[in-house]
Short mmCIF file of C-alpha atoms and ligand atoms in Angstrom, two decimals:
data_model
loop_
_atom_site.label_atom_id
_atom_site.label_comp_id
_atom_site.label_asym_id
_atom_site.label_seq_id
_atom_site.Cartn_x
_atom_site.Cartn_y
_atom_site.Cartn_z
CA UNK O 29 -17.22 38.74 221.17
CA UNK O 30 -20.98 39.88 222.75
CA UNK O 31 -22.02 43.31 222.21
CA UNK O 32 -21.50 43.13 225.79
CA UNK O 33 -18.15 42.21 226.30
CA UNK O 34 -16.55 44.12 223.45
CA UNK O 35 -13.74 46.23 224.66
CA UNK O 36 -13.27 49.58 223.75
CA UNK O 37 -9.91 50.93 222.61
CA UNK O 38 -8.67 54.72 222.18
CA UNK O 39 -5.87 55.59 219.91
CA UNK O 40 -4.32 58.71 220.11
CA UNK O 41 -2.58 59.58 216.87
CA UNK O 42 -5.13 57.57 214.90
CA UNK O 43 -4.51 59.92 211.66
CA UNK O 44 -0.58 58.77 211.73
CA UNK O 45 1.35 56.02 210.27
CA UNK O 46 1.44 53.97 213.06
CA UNK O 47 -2.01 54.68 214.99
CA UNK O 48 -3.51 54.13 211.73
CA UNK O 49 -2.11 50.51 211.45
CA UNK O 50 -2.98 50.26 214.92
CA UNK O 51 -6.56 50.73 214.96
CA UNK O 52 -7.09 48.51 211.70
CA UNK O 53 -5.47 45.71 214.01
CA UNK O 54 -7.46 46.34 216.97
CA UNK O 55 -10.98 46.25 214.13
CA UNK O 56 -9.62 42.74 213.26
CA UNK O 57 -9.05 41.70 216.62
CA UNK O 58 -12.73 42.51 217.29
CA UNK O 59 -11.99 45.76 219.27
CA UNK O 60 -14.87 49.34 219.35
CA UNK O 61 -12.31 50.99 218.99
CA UNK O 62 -11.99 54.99 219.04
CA UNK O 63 -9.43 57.44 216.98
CA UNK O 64 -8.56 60.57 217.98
CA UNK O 65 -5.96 63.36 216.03
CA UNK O 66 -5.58 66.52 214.68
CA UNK O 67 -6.38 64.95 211.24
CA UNK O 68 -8.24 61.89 209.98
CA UNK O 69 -5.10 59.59 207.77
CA UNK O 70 -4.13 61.22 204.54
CA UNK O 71 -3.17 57.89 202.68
CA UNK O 72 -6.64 55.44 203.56
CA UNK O 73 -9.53 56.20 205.20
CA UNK O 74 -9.28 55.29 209.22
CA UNK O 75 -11.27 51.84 210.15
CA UNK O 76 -12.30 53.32 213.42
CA UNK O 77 -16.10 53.17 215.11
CA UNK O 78 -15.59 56.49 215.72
CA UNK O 79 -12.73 58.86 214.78
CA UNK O 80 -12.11 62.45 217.01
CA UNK O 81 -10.40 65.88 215.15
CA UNK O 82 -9.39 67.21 218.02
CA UNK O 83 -6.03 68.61 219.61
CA UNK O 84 -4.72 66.83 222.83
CA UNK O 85 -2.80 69.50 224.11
CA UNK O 86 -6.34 70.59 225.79
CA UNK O 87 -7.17 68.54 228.83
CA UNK O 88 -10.73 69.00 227.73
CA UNK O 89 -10.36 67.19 223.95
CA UNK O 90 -8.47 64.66 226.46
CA UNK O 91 -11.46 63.68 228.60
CA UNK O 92 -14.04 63.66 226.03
CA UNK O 93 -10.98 61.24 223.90
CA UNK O 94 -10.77 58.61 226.62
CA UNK O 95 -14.41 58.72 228.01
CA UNK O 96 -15.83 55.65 228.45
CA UNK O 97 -12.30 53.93 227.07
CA UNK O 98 -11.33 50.42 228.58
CA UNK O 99 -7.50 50.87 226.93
CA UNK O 100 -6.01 53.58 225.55
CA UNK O 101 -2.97 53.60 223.37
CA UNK O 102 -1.25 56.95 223.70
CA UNK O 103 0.75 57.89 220.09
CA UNK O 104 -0.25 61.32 219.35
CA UNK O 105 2.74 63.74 219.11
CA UNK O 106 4.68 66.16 217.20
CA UNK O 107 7.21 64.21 215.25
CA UNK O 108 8.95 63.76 211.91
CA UNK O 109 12.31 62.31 210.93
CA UNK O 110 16.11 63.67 211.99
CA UNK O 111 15.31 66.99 209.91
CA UNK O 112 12.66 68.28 211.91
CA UNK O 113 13.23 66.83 215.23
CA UNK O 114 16.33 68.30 214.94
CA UNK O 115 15.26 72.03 214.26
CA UNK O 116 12.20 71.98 216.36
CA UNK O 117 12.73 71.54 220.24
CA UNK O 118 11.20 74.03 222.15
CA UNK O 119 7.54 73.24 219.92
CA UNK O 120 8.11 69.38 220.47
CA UNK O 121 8.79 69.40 223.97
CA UNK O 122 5.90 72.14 224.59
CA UNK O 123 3.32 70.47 222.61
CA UNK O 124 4.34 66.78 223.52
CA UNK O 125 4.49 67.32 227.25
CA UNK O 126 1.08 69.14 227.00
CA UNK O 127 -0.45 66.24 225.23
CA UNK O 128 0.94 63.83 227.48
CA UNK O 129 -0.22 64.95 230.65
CA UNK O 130 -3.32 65.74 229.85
CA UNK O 131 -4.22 62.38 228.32
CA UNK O 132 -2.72 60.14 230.93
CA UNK O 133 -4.91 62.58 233.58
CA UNK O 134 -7.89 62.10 231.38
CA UNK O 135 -7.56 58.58 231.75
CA UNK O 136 -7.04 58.75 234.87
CA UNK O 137 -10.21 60.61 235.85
CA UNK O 138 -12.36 58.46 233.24
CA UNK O 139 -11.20 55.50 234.51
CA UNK O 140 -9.08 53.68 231.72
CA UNK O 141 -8.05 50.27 232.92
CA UNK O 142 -5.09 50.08 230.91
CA UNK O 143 -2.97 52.76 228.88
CA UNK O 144 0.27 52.36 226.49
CA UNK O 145 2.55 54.77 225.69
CA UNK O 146 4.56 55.11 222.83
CA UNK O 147 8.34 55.80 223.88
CA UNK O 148 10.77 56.11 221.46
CA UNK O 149 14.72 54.52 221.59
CA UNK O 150 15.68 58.11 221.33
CA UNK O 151 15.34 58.21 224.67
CA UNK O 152 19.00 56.68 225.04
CA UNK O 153 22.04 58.33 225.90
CA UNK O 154 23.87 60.06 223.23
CA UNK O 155 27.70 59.14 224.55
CA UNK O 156 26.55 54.96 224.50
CA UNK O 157 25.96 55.83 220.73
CA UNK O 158 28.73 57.31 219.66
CA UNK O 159 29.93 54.72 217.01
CA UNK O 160 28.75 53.15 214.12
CA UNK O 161 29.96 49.53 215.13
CA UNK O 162 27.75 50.49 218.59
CA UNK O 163 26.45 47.61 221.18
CA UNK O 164 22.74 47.18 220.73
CA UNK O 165 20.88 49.14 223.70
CA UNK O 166 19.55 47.21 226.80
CA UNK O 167 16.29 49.17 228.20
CA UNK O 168 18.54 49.66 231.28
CA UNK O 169 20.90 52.03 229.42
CA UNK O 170 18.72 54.81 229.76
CA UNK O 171 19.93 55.79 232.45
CA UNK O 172 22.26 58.18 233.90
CA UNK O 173 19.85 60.11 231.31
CA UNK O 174 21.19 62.17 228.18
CA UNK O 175 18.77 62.01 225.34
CA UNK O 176 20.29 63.84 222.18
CA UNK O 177 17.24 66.02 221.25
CA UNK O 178 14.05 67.42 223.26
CA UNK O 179 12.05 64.60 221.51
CA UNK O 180 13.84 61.82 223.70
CA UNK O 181 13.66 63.96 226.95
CA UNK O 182 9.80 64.26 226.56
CA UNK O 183 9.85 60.94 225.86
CA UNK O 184 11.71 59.81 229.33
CA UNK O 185 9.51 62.51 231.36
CA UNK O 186 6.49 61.03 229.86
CA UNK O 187 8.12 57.20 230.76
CA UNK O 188 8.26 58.33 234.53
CA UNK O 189 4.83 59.73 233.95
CA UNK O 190 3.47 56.17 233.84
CA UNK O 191 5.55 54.56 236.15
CA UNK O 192 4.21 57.44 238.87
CA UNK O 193 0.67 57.51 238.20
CA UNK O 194 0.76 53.40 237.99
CA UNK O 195 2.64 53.85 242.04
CA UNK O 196 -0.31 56.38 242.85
CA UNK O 197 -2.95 55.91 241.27
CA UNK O 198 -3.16 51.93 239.98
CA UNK O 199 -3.41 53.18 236.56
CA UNK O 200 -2.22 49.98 234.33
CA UNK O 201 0.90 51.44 232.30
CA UNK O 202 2.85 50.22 229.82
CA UNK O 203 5.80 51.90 227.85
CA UNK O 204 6.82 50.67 224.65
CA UNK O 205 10.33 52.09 222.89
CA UNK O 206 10.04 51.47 219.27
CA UNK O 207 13.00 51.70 217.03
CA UNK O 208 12.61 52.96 213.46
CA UNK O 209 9.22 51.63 212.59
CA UNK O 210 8.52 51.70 209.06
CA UNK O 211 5.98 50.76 206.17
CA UNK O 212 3.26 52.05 203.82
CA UNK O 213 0.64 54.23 204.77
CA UNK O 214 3.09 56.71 206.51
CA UNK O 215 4.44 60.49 205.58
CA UNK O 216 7.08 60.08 202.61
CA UNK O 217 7.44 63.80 202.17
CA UNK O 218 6.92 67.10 202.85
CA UNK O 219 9.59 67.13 206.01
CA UNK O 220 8.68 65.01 208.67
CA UNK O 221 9.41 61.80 206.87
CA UNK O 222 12.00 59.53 208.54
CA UNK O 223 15.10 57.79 206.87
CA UNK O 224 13.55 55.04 204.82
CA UNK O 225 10.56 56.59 203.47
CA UNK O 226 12.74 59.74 202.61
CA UNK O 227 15.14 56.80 200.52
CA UNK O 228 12.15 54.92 199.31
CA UNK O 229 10.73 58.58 197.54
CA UNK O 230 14.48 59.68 196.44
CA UNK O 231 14.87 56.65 194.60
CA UNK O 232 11.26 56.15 193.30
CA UNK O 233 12.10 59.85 191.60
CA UNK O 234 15.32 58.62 190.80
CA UNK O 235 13.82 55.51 188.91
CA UNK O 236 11.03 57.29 187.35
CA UNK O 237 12.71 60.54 186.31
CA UNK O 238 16.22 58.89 185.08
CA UNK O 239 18.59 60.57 187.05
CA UNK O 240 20.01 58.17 189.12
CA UNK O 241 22.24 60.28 191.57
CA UNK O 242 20.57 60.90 195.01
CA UNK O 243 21.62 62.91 198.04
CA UNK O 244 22.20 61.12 201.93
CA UNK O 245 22.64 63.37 204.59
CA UNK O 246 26.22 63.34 206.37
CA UNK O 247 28.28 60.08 205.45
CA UNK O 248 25.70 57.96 205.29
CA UNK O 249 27.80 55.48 207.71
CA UNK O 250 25.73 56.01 210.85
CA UNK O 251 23.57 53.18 211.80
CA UNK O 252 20.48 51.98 212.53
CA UNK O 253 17.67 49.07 212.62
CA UNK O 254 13.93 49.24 211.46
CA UNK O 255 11.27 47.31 211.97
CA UNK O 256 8.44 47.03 209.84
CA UNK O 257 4.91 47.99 210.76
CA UNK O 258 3.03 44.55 211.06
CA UNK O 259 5.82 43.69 213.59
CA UNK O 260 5.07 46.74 215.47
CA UNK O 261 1.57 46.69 215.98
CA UNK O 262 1.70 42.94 217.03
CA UNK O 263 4.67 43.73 219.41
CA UNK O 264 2.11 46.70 220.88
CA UNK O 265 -0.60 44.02 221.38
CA UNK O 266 1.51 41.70 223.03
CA UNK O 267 2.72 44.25 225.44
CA UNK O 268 -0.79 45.79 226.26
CA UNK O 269 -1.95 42.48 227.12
CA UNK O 270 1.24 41.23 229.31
CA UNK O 271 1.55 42.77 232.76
CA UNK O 272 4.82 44.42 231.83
CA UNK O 273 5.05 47.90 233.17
CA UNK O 274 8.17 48.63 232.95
CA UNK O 275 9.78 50.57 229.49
CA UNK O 276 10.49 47.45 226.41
CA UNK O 277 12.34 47.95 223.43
CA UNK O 278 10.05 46.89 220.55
CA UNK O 279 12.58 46.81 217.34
CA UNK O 280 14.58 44.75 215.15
CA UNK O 281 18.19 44.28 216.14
CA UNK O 282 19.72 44.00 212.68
CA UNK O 283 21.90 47.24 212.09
CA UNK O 284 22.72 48.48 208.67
CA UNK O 285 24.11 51.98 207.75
CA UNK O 286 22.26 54.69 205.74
CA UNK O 287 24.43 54.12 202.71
CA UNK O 288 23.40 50.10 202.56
CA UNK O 289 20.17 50.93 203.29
CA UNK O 290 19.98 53.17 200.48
CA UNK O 291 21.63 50.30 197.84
CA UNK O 292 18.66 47.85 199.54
CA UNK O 293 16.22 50.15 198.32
CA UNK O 294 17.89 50.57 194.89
CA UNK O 295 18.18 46.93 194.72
CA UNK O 296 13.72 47.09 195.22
CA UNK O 297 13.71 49.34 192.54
CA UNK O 298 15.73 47.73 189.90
CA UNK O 299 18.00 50.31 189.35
CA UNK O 300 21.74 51.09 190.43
CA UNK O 301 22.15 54.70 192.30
CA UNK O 302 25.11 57.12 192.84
CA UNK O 303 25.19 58.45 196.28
CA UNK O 304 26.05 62.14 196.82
CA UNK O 305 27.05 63.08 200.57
CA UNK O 306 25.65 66.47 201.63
CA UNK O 307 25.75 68.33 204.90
CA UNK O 308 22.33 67.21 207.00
CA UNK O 309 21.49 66.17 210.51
CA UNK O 310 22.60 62.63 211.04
CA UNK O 311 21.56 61.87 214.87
CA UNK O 312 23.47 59.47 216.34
CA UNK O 313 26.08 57.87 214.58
CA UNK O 314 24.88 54.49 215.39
CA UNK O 315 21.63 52.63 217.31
CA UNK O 316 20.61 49.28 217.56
CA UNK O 317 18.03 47.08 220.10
CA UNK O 318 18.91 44.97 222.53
CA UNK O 319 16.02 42.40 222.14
CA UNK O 320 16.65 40.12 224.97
CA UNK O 321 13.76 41.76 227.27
CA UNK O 322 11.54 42.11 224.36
CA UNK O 323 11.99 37.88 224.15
CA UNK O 324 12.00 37.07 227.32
CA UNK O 325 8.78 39.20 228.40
CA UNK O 326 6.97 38.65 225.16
CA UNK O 327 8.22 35.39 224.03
CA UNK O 328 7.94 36.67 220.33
CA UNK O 329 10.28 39.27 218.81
CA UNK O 330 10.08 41.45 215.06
CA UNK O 331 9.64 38.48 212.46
CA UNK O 332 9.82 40.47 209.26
CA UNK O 333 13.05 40.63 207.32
CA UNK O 334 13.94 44.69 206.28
CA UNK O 335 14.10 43.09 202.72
CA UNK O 336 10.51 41.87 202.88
CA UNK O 337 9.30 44.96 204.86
CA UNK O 338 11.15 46.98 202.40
CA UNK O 339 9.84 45.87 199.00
CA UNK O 340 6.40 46.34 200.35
CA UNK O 341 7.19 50.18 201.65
CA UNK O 342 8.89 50.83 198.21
CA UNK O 343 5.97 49.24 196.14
CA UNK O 344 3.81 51.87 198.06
CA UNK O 345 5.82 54.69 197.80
CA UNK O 346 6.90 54.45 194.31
CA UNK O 347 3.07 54.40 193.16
CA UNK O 348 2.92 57.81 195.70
CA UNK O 349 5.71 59.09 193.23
CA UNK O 350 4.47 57.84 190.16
CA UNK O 351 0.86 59.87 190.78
CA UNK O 352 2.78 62.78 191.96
CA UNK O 353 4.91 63.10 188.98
CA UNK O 354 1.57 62.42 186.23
CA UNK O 355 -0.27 65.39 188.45
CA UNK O 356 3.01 67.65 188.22
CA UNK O 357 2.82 66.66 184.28
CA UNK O 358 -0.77 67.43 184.03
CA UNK O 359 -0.83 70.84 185.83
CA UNK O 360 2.23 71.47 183.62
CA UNK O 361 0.80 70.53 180.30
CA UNK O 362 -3.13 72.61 181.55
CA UNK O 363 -0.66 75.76 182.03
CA UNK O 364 0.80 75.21 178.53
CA UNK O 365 -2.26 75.65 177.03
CA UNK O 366 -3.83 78.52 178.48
P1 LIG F 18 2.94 60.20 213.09
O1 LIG F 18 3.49 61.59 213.08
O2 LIG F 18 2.61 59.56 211.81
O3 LIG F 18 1.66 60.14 214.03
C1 LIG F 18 1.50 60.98 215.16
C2 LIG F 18 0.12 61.60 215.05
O4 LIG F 18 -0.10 62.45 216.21
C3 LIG F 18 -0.04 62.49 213.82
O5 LIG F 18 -1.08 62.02 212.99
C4 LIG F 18 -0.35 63.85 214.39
O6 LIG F 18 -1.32 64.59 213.64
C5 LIG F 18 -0.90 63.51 215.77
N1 LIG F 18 -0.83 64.67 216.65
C6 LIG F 18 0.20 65.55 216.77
N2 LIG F 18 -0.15 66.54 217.60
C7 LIG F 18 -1.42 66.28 218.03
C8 LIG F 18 -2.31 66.96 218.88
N3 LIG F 18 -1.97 68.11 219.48
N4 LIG F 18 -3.54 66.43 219.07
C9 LIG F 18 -3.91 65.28 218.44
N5 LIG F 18 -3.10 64.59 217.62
C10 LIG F 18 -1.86 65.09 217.41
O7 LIG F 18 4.00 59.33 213.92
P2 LIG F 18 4.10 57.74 214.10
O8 LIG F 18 5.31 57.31 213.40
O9 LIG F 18 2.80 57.11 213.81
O10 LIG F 18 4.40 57.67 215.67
C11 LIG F 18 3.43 57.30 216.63
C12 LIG F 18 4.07 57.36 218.02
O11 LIG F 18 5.21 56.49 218.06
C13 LIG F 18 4.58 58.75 218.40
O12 LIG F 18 4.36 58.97 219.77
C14 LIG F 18 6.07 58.66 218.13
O13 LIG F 18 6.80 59.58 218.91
C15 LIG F 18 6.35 57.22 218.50
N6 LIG F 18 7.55 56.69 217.82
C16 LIG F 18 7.54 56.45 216.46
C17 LIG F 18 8.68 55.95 215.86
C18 LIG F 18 8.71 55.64 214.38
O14 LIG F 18 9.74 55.12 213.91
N7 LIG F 18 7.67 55.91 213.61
C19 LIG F 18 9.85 55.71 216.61
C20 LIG F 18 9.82 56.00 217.97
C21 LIG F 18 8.67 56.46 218.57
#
């Protein structure tokens, strides 16, 4: 591309696991491309032109994030894994809702020829999920509406967001619904991580430290699927540039319970666990995506097997563990000796 012609791109959420991945793919696909978020990314540094702190919730930090912005990707919010998205509605829905309407304004105002939000399948009714063995979810089963948590409301009310302001205004939406995205460079502890980072760390401990029994909230028999990060960022691309405007599951559709998930991992690791069932939000008791849009709109669909995707998350996170653990030694053994 011509300095002239370059497009520019604005992430939102360029600090997190996915915007991070995100913005390195838009660098390599010859993008200017702008991150904003509350923090630059803890794990590698951010291959952005330019890279915001700011917070979104102020329709101010949202104008000065998409000024002079061709596309912008929407990803910033409040979120973690089952534990805290479960224990924190009233602070997701506030804080989500205020970033969301300010930035699809912003764009608005500055002129943003395109914008793509991140949706989430938690947007899906909690009574067509109600069984492990559960059919995969068509986009149309959204509707009549009845997220299980805050998170998947704000995620619907942002979904009609687009689809009004693209009926009033012409703004160029597109709404993506990603199920269980996963990979390296994204939060393994501390409280927001999701399922298979959380599995990935217990185990990495449990390998390192020798005590092979880790704990799996609930049975461990609800379901899911995950997709690994390369797959999602491509899928994002794919949709950005296809005149799709309407909400598209971007997932894999190969379900597997907690408990199998967790003997995957061990199988990465080398080493044989013992599972110990303790009381612990669960979500749903199953999910799975109905990829049949995804192929017919995109012509493409999630290419990485969980195995593959896997051993390259657990390779990551076990060297997270491993530096953890020496550091934990060290401070230990400087306290010994004062
Ligand atoms: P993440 O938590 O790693 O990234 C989100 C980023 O938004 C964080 O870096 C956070 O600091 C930033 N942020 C939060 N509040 C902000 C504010 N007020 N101002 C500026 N930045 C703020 O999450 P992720 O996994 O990268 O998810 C990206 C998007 O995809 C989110 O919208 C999420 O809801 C959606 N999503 C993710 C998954 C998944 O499996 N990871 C599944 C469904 C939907």
């Amino acid at each position: 591309m011509s300095t002239q012609t370059v497009r520019k791109a604005l992430v939102t959420g360029a600090g997190g696991f996915i915007g991070h991945h995100l913005v390195t793919s838009l660098k390599e696909r010859g993008y200017w491309v702008r991150g904003v978020d509350l923090k630059r990314p803890e794990y590698k540094s951010t291959d952005a032109d330019e890279f915001l702190v700011a917070d979104l919730r102020s329709s101010e930090a949202c104008l000065q994030a998409t000024a002079g912005m061709d596309d912008v990707y929407a990803l910033a919010a409040d979120m973690g894994g089952m534990g805290f998205i479960a224990n924190n509605h009233s602070v997701i829905l506030h804080n989500n809702a205020l970033i969301n309407l300010h930035t699809i304004e912003a764009a608005r105002v500055n002129g943003a020829k395109r914008l793509l939000y991140t949706s989430s399948a938690c947007v899906y009714p909690e009574y067509k999920q109600t069984e492990a063995n559960v059919a995969a979810l068509k986009e149309d089963d959204a509707y009549p509406a009845m997220p299980q948590d805050a998170y998947g409301w704000e995620k619907l009310i942002t979904e009609r967001l687009c689809l009004h302001y693209r009926q009033d205004y012409g703004l160029d939406t597109r709404i993506v619904r990603f199920h269980n995205i996963f990979g390296p460079h994204g939060t393994w502890d501390g409280g927001r991580e999701k399922a298979p980072a959380a599995l990935c760390r217990k185990i990495a401990t449990a390998k390192l430290t020798g005590d092979h029994e880790i704990e799996i909230w609930g049975d461990g028999l609800q379901t899911r699927s995950f997709c690994f990060i390369d797959d999602c960022v491509e899928g994002i691309y794919r949709l950005m540039q296809s005149g799709f405007h309407d909400p598209l599951n971007l997932g894999q559709d190969r379900l597997i319970s907690i408990n199998d998930l967790a003997y995957l991992v061990a199988r990465m690791a080398g080493i044989e666990v013992q599972l110990r069932h303790i009381d612990g939000p669960m979500g749903v008791r199953g999910r799975n995506s109905d990829n049949t849009l995804l192929r017919q709109v995109l012509g493409w669909e999630p290419g990485v097997t969980l195995e593959e995707g896997l051993r390259i998350t657990y390779a990551w996170i076990e060297e997270q563990v491993r530096q953890t653990l020496a550091a934990t030694q060290t401070a230990g053994a400087a306290g010994h000796s004062l």
